Coordinates of N, CA and C in Angstrom, one line a residue:
X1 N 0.8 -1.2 0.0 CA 0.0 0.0 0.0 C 0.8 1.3 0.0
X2 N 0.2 2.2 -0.5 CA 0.7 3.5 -0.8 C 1.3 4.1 0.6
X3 N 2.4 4.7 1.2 CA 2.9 4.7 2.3 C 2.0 6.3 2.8
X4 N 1.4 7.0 2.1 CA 0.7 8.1 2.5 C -0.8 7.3 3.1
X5 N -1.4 6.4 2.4 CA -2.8 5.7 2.8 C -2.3 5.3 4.3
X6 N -1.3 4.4 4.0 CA -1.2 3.8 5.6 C -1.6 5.1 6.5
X7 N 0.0 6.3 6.1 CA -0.2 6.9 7.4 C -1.9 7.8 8.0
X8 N -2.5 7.6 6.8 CA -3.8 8.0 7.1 C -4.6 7.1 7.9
X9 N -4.0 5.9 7.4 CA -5.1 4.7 8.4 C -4.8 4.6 9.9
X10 N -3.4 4.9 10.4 CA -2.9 4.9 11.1 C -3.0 6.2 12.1
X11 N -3.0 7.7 11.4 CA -3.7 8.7 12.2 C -5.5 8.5 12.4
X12 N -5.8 7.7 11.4 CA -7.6 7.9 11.7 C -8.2 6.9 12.9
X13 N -6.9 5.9 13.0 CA -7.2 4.8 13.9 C -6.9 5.6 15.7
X14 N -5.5 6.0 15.4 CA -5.1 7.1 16.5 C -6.4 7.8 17.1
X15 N -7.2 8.3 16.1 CA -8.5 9.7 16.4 C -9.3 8.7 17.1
X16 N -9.7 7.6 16.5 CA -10.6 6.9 17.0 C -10.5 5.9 18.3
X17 N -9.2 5.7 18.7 CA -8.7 5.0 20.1 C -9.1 6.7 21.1
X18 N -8.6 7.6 20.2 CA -8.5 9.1 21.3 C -9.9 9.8 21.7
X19 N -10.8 9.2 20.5 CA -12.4 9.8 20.7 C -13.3 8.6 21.8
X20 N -12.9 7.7 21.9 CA -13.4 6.2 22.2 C -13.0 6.6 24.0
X21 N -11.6 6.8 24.1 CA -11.4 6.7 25.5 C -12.2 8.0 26.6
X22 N -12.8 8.9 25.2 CA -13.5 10.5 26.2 C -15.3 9.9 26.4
X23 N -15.4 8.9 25.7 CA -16.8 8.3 26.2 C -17.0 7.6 27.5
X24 N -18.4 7.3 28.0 CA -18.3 7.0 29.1 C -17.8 5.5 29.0
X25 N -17.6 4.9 30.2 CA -17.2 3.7 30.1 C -18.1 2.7 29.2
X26 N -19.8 2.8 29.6 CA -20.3 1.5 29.3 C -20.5 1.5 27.7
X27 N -20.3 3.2 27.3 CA -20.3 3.4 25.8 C -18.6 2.3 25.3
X28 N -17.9 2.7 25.8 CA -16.1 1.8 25.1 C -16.7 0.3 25.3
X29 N -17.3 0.1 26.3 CA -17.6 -1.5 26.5 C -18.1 -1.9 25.1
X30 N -19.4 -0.9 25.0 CA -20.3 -2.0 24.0 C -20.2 -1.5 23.2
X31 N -19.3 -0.5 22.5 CA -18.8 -0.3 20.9 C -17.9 -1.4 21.2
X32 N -16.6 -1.7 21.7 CA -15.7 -2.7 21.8 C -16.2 -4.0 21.2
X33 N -17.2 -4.3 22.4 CA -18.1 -5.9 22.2 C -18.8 -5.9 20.9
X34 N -19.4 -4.8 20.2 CA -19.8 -4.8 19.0 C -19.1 -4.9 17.9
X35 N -18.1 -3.9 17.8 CA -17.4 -3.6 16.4 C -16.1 -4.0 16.2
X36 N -15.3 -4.6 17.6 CA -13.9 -5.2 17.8 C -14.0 -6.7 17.6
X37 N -15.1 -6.7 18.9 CA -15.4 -8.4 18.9 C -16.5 -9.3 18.3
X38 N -17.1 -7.9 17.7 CA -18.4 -8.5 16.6 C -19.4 -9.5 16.9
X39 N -20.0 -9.0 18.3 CA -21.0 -9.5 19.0 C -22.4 -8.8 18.4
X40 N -23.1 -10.1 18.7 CA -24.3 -9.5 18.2 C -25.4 -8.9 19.5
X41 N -26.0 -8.1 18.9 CA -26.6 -7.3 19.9 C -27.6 -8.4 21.3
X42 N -27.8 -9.2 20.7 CA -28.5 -10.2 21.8 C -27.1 -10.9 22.8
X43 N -25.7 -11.5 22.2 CA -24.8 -11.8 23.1 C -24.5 -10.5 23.9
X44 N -24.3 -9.3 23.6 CA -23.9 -8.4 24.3 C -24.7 -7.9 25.7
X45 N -26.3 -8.5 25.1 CA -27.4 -8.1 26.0 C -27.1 -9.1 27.0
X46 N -26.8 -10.6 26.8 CA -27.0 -11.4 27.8 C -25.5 -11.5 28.8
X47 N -24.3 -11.0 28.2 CA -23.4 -10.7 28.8 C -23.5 -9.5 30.3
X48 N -24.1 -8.4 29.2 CA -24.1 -7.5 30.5 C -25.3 -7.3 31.2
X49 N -26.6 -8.5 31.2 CA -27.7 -9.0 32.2 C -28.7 -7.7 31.4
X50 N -28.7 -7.1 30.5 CA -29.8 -6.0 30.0 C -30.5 -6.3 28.9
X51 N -31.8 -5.5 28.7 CA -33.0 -6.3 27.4 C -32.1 -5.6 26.5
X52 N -32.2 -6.3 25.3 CA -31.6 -5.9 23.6 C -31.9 -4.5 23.5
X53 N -33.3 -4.4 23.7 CA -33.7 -3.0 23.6 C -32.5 -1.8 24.3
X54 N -32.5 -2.3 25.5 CA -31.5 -0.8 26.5 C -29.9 -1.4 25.5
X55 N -29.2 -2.2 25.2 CA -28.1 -2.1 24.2 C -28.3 -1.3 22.6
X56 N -29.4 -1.6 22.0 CA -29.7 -0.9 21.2 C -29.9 0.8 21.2
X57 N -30.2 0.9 22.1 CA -30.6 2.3 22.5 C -28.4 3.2 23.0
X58 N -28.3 2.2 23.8 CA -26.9 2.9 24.2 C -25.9 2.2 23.0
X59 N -26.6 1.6 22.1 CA -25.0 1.5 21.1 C -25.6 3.2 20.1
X60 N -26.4 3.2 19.9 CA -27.1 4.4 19.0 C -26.5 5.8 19.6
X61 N -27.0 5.8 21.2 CA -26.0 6.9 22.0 C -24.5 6.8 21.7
X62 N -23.5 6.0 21.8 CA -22.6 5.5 21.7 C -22.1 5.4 20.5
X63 N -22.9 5.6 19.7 CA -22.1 5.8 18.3 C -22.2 7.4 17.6
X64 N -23.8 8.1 18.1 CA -23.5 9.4 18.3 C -22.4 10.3 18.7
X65 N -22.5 9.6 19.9 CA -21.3 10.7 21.2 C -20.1 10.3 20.3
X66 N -20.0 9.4 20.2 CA -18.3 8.8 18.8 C -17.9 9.7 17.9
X67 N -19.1 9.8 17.0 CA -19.3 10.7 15.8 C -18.9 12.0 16.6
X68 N -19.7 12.4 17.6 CA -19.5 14.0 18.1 C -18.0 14.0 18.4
X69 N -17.3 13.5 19.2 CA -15.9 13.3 19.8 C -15.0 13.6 18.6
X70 N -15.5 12.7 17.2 CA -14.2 12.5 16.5 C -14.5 14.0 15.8
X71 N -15.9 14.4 15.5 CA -15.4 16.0 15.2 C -14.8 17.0 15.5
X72 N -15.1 16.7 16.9 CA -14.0 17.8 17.7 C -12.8 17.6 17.8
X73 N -12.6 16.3 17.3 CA -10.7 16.2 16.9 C -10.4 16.3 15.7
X74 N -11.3 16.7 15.1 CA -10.6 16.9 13.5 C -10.9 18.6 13.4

């Protein structure tokens, strides 16, 4: 790969470990369990004892507040 792409993938990944750690904790949990470890929204529910619905609802917050964070770093 193009040595300019990398270092783009490499600062965008940076933004996104940097925007990730200003969320609240249970937000890093269940983006993690979702998008790292690629759980589905019912394992993540029976993991942390809550209905699909309250996961659904805080991955939506949690991907919001994400989006807001990484614009304020760019």
């Amino acid at each position: 790969p193009d040595p300019e792409e990398v270092a783009g993938r490499t600062e965008t990944a940076r933004l996104v470990r940097k925007a990730l750690r200003r969320l609240p904790q249970i937000y890093q949990q269940i983006l993690q369990m979702r998008h790292f470890e690629q759980l589905e929204v019912s394992e993540i529910a029976l993991r942390l004892h809550k209905p699909e619905g309250t996961i659904k609802s805080w991955l939506f917050r949690a991907r919001t507040k994400l989006r807001q964070e990484l614009q304020s770093l760019a």
